[in-house]
Coordinates of C-alpha atoms and ligand atoms in Angstrom, one line a residue:
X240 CA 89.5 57.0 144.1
X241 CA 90.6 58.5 140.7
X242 CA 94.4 58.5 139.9
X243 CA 95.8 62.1 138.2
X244 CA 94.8 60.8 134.5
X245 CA 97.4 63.6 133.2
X246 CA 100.2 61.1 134.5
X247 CA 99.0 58.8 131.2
X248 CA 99.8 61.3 129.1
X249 CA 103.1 61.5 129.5
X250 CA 106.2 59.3 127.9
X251 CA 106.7 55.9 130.4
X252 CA 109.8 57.3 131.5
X253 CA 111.7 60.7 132.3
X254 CA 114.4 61.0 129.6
X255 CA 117.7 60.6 131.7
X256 CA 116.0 57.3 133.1
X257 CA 115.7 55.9 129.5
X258 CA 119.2 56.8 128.8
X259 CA 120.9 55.1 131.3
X260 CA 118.7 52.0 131.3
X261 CA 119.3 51.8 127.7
X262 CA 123.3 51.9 128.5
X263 CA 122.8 49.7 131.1
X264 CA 121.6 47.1 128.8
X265 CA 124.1 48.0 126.7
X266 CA 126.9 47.3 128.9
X267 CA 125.4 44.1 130.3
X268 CA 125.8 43.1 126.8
X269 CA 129.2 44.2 126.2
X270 CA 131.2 44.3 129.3
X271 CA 134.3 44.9 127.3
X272 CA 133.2 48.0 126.3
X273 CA 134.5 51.3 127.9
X274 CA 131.7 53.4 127.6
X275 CA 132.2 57.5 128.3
X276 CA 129.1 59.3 129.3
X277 CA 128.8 62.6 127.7
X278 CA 124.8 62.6 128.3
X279 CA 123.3 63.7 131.4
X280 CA 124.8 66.8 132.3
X281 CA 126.1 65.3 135.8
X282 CA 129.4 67.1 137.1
X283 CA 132.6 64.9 137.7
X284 CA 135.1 67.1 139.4
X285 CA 134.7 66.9 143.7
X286 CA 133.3 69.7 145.5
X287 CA 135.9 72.7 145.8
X288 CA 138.3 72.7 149.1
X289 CA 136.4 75.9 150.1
X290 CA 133.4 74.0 150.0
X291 CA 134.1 70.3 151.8
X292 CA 135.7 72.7 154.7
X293 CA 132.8 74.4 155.1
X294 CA 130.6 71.1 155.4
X295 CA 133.1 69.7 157.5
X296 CA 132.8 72.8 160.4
X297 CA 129.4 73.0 159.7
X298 CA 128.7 69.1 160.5
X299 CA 131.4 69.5 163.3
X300 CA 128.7 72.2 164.9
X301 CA 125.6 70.2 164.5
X302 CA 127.7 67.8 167.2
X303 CA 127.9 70.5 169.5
X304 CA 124.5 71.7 171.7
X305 CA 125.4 75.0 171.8
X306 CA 125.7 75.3 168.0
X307 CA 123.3 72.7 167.0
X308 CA 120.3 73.4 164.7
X309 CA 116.9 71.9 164.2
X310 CA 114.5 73.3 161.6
X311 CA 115.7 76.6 159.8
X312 CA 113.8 78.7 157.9
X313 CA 112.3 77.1 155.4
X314 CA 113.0 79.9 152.5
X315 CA 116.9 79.6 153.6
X316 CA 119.1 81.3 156.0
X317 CA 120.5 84.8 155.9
X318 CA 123.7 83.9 155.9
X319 CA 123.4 82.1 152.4
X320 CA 120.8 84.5 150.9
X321 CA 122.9 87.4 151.6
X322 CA 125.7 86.1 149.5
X323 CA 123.4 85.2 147.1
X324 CA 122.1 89.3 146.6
X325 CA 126.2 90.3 146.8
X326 CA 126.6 88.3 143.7
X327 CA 123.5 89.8 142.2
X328 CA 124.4 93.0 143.0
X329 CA 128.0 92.7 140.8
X330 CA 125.5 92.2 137.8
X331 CA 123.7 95.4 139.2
X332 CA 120.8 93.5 139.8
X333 CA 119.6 94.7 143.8
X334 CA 117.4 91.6 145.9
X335 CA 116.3 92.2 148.8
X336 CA 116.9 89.0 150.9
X337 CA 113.2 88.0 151.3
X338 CA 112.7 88.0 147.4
X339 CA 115.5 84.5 147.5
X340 CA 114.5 81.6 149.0
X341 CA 116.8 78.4 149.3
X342 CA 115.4 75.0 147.7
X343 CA 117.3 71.6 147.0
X344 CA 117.8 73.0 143.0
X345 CA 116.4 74.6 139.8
X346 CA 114.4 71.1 138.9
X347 CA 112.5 70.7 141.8
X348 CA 111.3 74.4 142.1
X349 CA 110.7 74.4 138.4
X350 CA 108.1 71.9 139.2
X351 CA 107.0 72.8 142.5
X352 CA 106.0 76.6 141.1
X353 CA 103.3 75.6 139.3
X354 CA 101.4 75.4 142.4
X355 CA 100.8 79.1 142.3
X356 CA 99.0 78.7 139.0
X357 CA 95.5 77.9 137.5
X358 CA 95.2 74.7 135.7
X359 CA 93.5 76.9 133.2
X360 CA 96.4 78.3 132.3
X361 CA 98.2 78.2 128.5
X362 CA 102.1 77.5 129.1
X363 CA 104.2 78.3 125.9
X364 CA 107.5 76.6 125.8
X365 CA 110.5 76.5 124.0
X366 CA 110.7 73.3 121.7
X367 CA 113.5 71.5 121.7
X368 CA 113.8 72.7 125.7
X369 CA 114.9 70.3 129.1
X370 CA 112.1 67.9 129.5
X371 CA 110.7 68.8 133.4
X372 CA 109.4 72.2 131.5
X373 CA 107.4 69.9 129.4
X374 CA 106.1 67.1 131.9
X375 CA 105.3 69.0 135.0
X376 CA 102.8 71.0 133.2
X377 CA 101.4 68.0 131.5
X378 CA 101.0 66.4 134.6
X379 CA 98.5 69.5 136.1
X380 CA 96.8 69.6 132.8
X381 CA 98.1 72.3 131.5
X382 CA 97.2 73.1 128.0
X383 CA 100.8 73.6 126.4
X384 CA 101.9 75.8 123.3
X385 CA 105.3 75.2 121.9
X386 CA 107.7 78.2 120.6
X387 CA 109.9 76.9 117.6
X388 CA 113.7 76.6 118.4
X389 CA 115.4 75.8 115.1
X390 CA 118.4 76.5 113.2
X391 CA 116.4 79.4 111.4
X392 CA 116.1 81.7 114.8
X393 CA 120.0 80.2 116.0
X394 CA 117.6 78.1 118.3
X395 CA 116.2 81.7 120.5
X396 CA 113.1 81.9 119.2
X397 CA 110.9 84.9 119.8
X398 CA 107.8 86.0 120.8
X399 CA 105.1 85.6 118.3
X400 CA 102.5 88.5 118.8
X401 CA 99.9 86.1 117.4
X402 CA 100.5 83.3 120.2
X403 CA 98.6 83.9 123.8
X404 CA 100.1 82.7 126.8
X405 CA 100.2 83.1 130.4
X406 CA 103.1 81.5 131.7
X407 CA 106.3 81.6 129.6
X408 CA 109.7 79.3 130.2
X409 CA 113.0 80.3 129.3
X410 CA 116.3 78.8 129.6
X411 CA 119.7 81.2 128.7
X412 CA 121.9 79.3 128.3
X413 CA 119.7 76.7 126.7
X414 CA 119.4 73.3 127.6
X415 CA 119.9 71.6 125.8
X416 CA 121.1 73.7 122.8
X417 CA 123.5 75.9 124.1
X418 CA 122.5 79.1 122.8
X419 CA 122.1 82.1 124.8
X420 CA 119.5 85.1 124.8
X421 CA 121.2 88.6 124.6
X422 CA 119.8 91.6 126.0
X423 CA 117.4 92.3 123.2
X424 CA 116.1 89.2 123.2
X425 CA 115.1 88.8 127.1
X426 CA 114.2 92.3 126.8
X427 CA 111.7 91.2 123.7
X428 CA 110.4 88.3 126.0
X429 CA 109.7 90.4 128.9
X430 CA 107.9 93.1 126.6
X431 CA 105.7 90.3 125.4
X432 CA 105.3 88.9 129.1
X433 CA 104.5 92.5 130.6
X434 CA 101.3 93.0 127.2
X435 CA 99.8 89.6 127.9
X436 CA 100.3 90.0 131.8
X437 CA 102.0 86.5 131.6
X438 CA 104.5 85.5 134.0
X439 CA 108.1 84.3 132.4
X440 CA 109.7 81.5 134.2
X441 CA 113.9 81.8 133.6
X442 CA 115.7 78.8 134.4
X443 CA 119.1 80.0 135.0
X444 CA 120.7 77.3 135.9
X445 CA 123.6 77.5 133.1
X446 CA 124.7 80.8 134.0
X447 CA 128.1 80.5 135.1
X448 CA 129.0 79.0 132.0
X449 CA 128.5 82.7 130.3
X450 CA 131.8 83.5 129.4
X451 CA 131.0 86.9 126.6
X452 CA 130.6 89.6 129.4
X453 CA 128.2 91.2 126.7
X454 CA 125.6 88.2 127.6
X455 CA 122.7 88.8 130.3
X456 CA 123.2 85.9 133.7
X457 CA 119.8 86.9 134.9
X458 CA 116.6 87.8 133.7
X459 CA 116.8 90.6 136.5
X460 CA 119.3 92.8 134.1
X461 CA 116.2 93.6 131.8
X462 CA 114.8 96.7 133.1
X463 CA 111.4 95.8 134.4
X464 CA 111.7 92.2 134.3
X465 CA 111.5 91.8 138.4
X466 CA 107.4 92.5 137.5
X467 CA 107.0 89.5 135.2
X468 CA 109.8 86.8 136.0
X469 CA 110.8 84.4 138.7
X470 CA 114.3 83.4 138.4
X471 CA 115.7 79.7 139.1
X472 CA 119.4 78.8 139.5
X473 CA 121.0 75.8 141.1
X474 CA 124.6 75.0 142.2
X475 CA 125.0 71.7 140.6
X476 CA 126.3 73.0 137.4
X477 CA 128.7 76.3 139.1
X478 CA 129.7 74.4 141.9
X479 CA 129.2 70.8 141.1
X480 CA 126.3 70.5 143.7
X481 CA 124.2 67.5 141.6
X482 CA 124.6 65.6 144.4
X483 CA 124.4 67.9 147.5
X484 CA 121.7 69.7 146.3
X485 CA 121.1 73.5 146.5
X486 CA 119.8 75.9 144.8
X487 CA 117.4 79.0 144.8
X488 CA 114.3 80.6 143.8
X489 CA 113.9 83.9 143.1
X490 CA 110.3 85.8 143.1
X491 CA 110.6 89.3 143.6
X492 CA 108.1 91.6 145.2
X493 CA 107.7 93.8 142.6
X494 CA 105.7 90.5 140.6
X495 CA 102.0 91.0 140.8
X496 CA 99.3 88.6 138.8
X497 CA 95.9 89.7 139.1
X498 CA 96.3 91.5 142.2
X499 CA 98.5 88.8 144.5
X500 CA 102.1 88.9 145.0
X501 CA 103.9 86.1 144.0
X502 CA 106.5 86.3 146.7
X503 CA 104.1 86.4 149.3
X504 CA 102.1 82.8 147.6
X505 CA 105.4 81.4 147.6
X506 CA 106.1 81.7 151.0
X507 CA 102.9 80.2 151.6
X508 CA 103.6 77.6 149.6
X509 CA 107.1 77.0 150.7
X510 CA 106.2 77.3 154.4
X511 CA 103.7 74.7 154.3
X512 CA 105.1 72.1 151.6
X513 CA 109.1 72.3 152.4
X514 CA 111.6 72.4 155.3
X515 CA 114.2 73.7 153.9
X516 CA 117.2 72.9 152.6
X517 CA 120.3 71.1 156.0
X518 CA 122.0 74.1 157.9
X519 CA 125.3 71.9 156.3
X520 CA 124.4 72.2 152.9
X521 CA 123.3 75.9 153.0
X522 CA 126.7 76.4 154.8
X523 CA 128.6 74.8 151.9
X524 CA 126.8 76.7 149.4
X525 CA 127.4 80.0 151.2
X526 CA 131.2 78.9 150.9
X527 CA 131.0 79.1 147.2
X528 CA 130.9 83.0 147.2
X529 CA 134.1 83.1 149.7
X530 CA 137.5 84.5 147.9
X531 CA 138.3 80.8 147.8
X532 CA 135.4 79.6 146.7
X533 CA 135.0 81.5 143.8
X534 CA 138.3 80.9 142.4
X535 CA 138.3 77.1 143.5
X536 CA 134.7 77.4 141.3
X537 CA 135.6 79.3 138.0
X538 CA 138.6 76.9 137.8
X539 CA 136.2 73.9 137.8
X540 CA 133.9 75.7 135.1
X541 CA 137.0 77.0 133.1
X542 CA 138.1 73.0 133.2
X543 CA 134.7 72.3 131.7
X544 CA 134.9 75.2 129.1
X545 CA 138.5 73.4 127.6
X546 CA 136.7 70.0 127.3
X547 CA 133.6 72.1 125.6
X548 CA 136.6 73.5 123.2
X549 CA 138.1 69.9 122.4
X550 CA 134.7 68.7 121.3
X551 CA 133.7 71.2 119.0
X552 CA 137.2 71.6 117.7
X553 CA 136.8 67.8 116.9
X554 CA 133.2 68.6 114.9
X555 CA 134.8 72.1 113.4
X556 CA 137.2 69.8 111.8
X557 CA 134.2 66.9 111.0
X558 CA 132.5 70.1 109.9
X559 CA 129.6 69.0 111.8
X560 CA 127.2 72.4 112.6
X561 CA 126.5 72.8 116.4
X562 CA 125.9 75.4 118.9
X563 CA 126.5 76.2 122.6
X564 CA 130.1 75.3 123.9
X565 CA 131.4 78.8 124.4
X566 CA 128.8 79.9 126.9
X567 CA 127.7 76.3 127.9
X568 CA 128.5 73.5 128.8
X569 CA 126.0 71.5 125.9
X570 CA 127.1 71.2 122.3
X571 CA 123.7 70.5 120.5
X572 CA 125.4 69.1 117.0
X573 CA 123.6 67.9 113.9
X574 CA 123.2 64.1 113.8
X575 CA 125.6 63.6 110.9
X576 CA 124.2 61.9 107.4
X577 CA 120.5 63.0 108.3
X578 CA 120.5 60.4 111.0
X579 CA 117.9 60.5 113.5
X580 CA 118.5 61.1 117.1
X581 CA 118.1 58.1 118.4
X582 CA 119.1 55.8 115.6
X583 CA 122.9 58.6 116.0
X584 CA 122.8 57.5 120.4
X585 CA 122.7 53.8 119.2
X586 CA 125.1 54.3 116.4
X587 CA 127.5 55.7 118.8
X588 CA 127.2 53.9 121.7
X589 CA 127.8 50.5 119.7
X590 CA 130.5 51.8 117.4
X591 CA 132.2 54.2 119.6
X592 CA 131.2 53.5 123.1
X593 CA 130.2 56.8 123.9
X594 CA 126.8 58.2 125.1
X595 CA 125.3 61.7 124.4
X596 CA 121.5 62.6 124.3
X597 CA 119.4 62.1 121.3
X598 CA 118.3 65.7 120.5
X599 CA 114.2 64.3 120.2
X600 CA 114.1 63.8 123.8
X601 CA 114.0 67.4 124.4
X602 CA 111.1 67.8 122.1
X603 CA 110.2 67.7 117.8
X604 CA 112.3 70.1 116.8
X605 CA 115.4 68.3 118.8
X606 CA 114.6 65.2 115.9
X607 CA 118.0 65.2 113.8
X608 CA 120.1 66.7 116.8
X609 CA 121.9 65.2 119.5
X610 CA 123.4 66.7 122.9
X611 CA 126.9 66.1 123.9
X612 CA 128.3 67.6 127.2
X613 CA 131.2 68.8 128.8
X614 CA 130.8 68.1 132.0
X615 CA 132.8 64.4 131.8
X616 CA 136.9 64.5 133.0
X617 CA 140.0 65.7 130.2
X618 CA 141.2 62.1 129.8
X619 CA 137.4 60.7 128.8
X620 CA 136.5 63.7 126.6
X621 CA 139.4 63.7 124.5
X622 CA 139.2 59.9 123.9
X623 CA 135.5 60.2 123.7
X624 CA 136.6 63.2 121.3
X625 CA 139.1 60.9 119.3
X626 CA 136.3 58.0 119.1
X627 CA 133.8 60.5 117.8
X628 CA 136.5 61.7 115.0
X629 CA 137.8 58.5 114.0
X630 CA 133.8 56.8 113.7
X631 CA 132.3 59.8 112.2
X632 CA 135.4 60.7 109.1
X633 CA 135.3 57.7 108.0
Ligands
LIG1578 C1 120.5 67.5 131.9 O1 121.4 66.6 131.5 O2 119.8 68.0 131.1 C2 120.5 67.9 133.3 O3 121.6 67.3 134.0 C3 119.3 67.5 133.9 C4 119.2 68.2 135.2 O4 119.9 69.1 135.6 O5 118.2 67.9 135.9

């Protein structure tokens, strides 16, 4: 018996573990202290009205013979994919329901699609970029090229006509910086994708955070892209799902690599390896698209874009340089005084009591920078915001 050697390679633990074991610690230490999390992006507001009724019917009819259900279809049920091509279709993007398939959210199915591809394979990542990008392809030993995200390129790099690659990851809005792609950038991306016959692999999961209605939500609004791209979105982060888990995979028909659909390899894949994602939670997540839904929703996200607004109000007046927060829920700042990411977590953790996520953790290029998010309550961010101020002008 031979263990995956790969596993070796990678860092002892996940990121998000090491952050909160480290504050753990830190709190065993110091009871006193009130620490505010603005690290892991975790949601804090409930699940919308709209929502909890629709889990409570649907549990109410898993009580009830007639309207009981065992296994569904493992790539979802109509009912939710539907809703999910209605709302693709206001970005003029047309799925047919068979290209969306239901999974429990954008980081499992970012992992599980690797499946489909040759260990062989050159994978060419952002850098800095969300860590499960990084790790799942260093656990199949996969060789791995990194694409430079600095301040230089406003953190959206480009392609690099001299760099080969055959699977390509983006994330627009970026975590864990922020920024976002425009059209001419995706389209540059998928250009590059459609030369090398490489398949791009958009994580999507920010998307409802675009505010600018000039910004691209999907990959799909790049003519061409459905032949080169496989689109990932989750309802933690628009509907504050982190805990329910749902989310879905798109892999449209029209995405052919050497010959074999991709849709038709994920079903396989799906079919044998998953079983779907509970009849309840599909049915809560189908209630996100209802009239009530979506305005129960965007108010959650627009209560996460003002606490976005009073933290980089409070580093415009530091005149600390960051960017995300308009179309994101991450503000990716400068560690102030050249401060390294890590040494600026402990700094502010012990001085200020508040946590955020050292930039390096996302990869080199993340060294120097550090990740706060949005996604905490009004009352904590603004005294999280006030700590922050008072600590870092002195
Ligand atoms: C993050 O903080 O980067 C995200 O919450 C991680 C995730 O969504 O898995």
């Amino acid at each position: 018996m031979k263990i995956n050697q790969h596993y070796l390679e990678l860092e002892k633990s996940y990121l998000f573990t090491m952050i909160s074991k480290k504050v753990a610690q830190f709190q065993q230490q110091h009871p006193e202290v009130d620490i505010i999390r603005l690290g892991i992006g975790d949601v804090t507001l409930p699940l919308c009205p709209a929502v909890v009724e629709a889990l409570e019917n649907a549990s109410a009819e898993m009580g009830v013979k007639e309207t009981f259900h065992g296994y569904g279809p493992e790539q979802g049920y109509d009912f939710l994919k539907e809703k999910i091509a209605g709302y693709y279709a206001e970005k003029s993007v047309s799925l047919a329901p068979d290209e969306i398939f239901i999974s429990d959210g954008a980081k499992s199915d970012l992992g599980n699609i690797l499946d489909l591809f040759d260990a062989d394979n050159t994978v060419l990542i952002p850098d800095p970029v969300y860590p499960v990008y990084v790790d799942t392809n260093i656990m199949a030993g996969r060789k791995v090229v990194f694409a430079n995200a600095d301040a230089s390129n406003g953190f959206l790099p480009l392609p690099d006509e001299n760099t080969d690659a055959d699977i390509i990851y983006i994330c627009s809005p970026n975590n864990p910086t922020g920024a976002v792609y425009d059209h001419a950038g995706l389209k540059a991306w998928v250009d590059y994708a459609k030369k090398r016959d490489a398949v791009i692999l958009f994580d999507a999961a920010y998307e409802s955070f675009v505010a600018d209605p000039a910004l691209p939500r999907s990959i799909y609004e790049i003519e061409g892209a459905k032949e080169v791209a496989i689109e990932f979105c989750s309802f933690s982060k628009t509907a504050g799902f982190t805990g329910t888990r749902c989310g879905y995979t798109i892999v449209p028909e029209a995405l052919v690599c050497g010959g074999v659909g991709l849709n038709g390899l994920w079903l396989r894949r799906q079919t044998t390896k998953f079983n779907g994602v509970p009849y309840i939670i599909q049915k809560g997540a189908a209630a996100v698209f209802s009239e009530e839904g979506r305005r129960q929703t965007l108010a959650n996200i627009d209560y996460y874009r003002e606490n976005a607004r009073i933290l980089a109000d409070t580093l415009d007046r530091l005149g600390i340089r960051y960017t995300g927060g308009k179309n994101s829920p991450y503000i990716w700042m400068e560690c102030p005084n050249g401060m390294k990411s890590w040494e600026f977590f402990d700094y502010l953790l012990e001085n200020a009591g508040v946590v955020g996520t050292p930039g390096a953790g996302f990869g080199t290029n993340g060294e120097g920078y550090f990740r706060l998010t949005a996604f905490n309550d009004h009352e904590n961010t603004e005294k999280a915001a006030k700590r922050i101020e008072k600590l870092l002008s002195k």
